[in-house]
Coordinates of C-alpha atoms in Angstrom, one line a residue:
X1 CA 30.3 136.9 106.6
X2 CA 32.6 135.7 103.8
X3 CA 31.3 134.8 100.3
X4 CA 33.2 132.9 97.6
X5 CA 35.5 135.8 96.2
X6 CA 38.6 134.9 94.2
X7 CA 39.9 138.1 94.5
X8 CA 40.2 138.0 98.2
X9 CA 41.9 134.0 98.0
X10 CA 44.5 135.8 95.7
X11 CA 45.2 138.6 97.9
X12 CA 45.8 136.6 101.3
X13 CA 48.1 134.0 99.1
X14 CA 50.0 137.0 97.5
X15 CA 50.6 138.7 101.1
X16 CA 51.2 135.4 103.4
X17 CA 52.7 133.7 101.7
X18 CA 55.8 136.0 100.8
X19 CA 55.5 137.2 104.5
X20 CA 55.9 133.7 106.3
X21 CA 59.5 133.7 103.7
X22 CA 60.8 136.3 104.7
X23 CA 60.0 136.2 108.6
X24 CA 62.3 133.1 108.3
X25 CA 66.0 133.8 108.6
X26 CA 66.8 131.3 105.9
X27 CA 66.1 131.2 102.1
X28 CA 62.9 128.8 101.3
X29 CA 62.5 128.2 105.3
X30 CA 66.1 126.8 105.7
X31 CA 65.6 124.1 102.6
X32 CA 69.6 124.0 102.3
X33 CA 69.7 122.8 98.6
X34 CA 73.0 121.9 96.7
X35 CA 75.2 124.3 98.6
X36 CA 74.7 128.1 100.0
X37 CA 75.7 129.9 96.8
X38 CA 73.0 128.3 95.1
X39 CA 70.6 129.4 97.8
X40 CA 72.3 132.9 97.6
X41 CA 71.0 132.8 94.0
X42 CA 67.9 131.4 94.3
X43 CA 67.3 133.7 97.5
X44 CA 67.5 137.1 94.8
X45 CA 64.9 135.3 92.5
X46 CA 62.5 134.6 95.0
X47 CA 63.5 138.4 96.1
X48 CA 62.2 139.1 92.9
X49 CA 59.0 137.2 92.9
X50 CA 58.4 138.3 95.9
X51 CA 57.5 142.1 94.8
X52 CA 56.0 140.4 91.9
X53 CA 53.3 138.7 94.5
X54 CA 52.8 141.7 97.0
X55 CA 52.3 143.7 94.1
X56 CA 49.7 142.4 92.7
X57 CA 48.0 141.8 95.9
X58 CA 48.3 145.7 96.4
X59 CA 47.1 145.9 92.6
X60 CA 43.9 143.8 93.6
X61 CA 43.1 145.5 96.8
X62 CA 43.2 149.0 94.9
X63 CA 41.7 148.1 91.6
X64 CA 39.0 145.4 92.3
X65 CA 38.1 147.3 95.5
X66 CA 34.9 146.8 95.1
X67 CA 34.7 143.7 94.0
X68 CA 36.5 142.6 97.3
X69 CA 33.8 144.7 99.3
X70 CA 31.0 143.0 98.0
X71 CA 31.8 140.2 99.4
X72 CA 31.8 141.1 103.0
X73 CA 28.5 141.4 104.7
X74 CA 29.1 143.3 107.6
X75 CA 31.4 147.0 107.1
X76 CA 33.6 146.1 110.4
X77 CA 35.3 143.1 108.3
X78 CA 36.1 144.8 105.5
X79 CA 37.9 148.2 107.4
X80 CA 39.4 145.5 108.8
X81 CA 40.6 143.4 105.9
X82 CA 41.5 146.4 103.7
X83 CA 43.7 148.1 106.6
X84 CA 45.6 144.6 107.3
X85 CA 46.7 143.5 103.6
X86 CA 47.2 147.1 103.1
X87 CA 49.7 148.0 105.6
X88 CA 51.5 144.3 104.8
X89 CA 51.6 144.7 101.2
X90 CA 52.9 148.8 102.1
X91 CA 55.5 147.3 104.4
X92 CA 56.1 144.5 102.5
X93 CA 57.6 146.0 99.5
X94 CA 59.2 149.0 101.3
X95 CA 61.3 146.0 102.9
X96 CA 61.9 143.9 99.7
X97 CA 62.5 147.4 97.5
X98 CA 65.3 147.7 99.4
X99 CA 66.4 144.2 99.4
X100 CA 66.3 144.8 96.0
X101 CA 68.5 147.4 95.7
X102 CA 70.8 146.4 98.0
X103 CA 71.5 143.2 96.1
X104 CA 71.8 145.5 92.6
X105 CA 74.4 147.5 94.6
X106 CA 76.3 144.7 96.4
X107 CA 79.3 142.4 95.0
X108 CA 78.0 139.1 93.3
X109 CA 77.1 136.1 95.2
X110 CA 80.6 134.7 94.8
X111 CA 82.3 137.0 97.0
X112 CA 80.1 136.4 100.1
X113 CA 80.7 132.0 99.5
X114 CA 83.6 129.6 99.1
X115 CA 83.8 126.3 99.4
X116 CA 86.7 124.3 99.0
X117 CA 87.1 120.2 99.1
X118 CA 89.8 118.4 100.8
X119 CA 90.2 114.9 100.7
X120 CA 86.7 113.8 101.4
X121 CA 85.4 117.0 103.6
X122 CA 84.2 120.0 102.3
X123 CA 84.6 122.9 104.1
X124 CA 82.8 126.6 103.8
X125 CA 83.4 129.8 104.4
X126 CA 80.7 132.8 104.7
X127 CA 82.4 136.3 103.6
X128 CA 80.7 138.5 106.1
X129 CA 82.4 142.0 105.0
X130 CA 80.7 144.9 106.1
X131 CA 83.3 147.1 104.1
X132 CA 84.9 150.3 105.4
X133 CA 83.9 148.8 109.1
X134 CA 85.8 145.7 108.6
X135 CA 84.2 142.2 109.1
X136 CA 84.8 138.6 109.6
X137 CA 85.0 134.9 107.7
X138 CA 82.7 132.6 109.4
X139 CA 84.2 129.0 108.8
X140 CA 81.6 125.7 107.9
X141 CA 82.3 121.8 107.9
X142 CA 79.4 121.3 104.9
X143 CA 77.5 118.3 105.8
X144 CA 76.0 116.3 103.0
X145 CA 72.1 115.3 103.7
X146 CA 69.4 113.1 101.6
X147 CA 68.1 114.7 98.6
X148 CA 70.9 117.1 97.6
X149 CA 70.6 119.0 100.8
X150 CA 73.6 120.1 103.1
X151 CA 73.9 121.4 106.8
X152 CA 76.4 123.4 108.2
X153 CA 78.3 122.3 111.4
X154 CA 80.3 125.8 112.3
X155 CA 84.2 125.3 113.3
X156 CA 84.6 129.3 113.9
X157 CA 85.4 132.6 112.9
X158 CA 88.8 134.5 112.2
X159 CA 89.1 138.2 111.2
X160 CA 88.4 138.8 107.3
X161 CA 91.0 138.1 105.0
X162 CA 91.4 138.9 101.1
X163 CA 92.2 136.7 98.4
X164 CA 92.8 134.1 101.3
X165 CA 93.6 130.3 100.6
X166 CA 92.0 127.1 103.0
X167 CA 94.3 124.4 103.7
X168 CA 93.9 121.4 106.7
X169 CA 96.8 120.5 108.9
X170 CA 96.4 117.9 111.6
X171 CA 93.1 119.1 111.7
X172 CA 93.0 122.3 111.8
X173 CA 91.6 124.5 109.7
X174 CA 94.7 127.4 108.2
X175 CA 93.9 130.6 106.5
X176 CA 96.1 132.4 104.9
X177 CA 96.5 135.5 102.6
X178 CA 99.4 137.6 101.5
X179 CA 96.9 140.4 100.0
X180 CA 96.9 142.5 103.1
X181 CA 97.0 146.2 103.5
X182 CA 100.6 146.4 105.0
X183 CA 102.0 143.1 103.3
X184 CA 102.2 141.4 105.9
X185 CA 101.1 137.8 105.3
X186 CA 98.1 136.6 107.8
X187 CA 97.9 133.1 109.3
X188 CA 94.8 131.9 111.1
X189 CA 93.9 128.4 112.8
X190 CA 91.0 126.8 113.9
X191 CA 91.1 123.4 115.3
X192 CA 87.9 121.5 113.3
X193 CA 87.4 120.2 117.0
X194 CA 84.1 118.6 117.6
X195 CA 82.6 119.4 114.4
X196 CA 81.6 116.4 112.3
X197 CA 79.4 115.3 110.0
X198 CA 79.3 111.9 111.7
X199 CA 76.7 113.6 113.9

């Protein structure tokens, strides 16, 4: 059915490949390396590599259309190949285009993640702001694992704050921030509880 055709082996690579990524939630199927900022950054590269891949699969399949043709024997498997990588490689980079611009359009990297060291934990905090609709600051105990890697054990969430600063008392977790929108100054607590890197 299927003879030796390069062109084909580049095309499934440059579709799958950047597909099976992105289907999973986290950066480099949840590889956790040095800390979630750097992942944040090396997410946007791979964001860009990405279109760089489907691309030229969608190059290949218009370009070296014959060439790809010829090397199916029977017409039913190559409607059905050229209708598959088409549509993923047409989806594909409607979805990363507008990753793409969404990234060019949103605050650095540095604004979503903080971390902060205390003693000997460090603790993170995921800026979820969803701008005019408000949002939220998702609270992390940062787990160091073999090879540079890193989990996250959550400890909660409190409303989003601005310009906020992390300290530990007996414990618990306080933010606090002064830049508010009435000046009043905002205080939150969350017990660290059961989360532990002891786990």
């Amino acid at each position: 059915m299927l003879k030796n055709n390069r062109y084909i082996i580049i095309v499934v690579l440059c579709v799958v490949i950047p597909l099976f990524e992105s289907l999973n939630p986290a950066t480099l199927w949840g590889l956790n390396f040095e800390s979630p900022l750097v992942m944040a950054n090396l997410g946007n590269i791979i964001l860009v590599l990405k279109i760089v891949s489907v691309a030229t699969a969608a190059y290949l399949l218009f370009y070296q259309q014959r060439a790809i043709a010829d090397a199916f024997n029977r017409s039913a498997f190559k409607f059905a190949f050229f209708n598959t990588f088409y549509v993923l490689a047409a989806l594909q980079l409607a979805v990363l285009f507008w990753g793409l611009v969404s990234f060019l359009i949103s605050p650095s990297n540095d604004f979503f993640h903080y971390e902060k060291t205390i003693d000997d934990q460090t603790f993170y905090v995921h800026n979820a702001d969803s701008g005019a609709l408000g949002g939220e600051l998702h609270v992390y105990l940062k787990c160091p694992l073999a090879l540079n890697r890193y989990k996250l054990e959550p400890i909660g969430s409190v409303e989003w704050l601005k310009n906020f600063d992390l300290t530990v008392v007996d414990n618990t977790v306080v933010l606090s921030s002064s830049d508010t929108h009435d000046g009043v100054d905002r205080v939150y607590k969350l017990p660290i509880g059961g989360a532990s890197c002891a786990k």
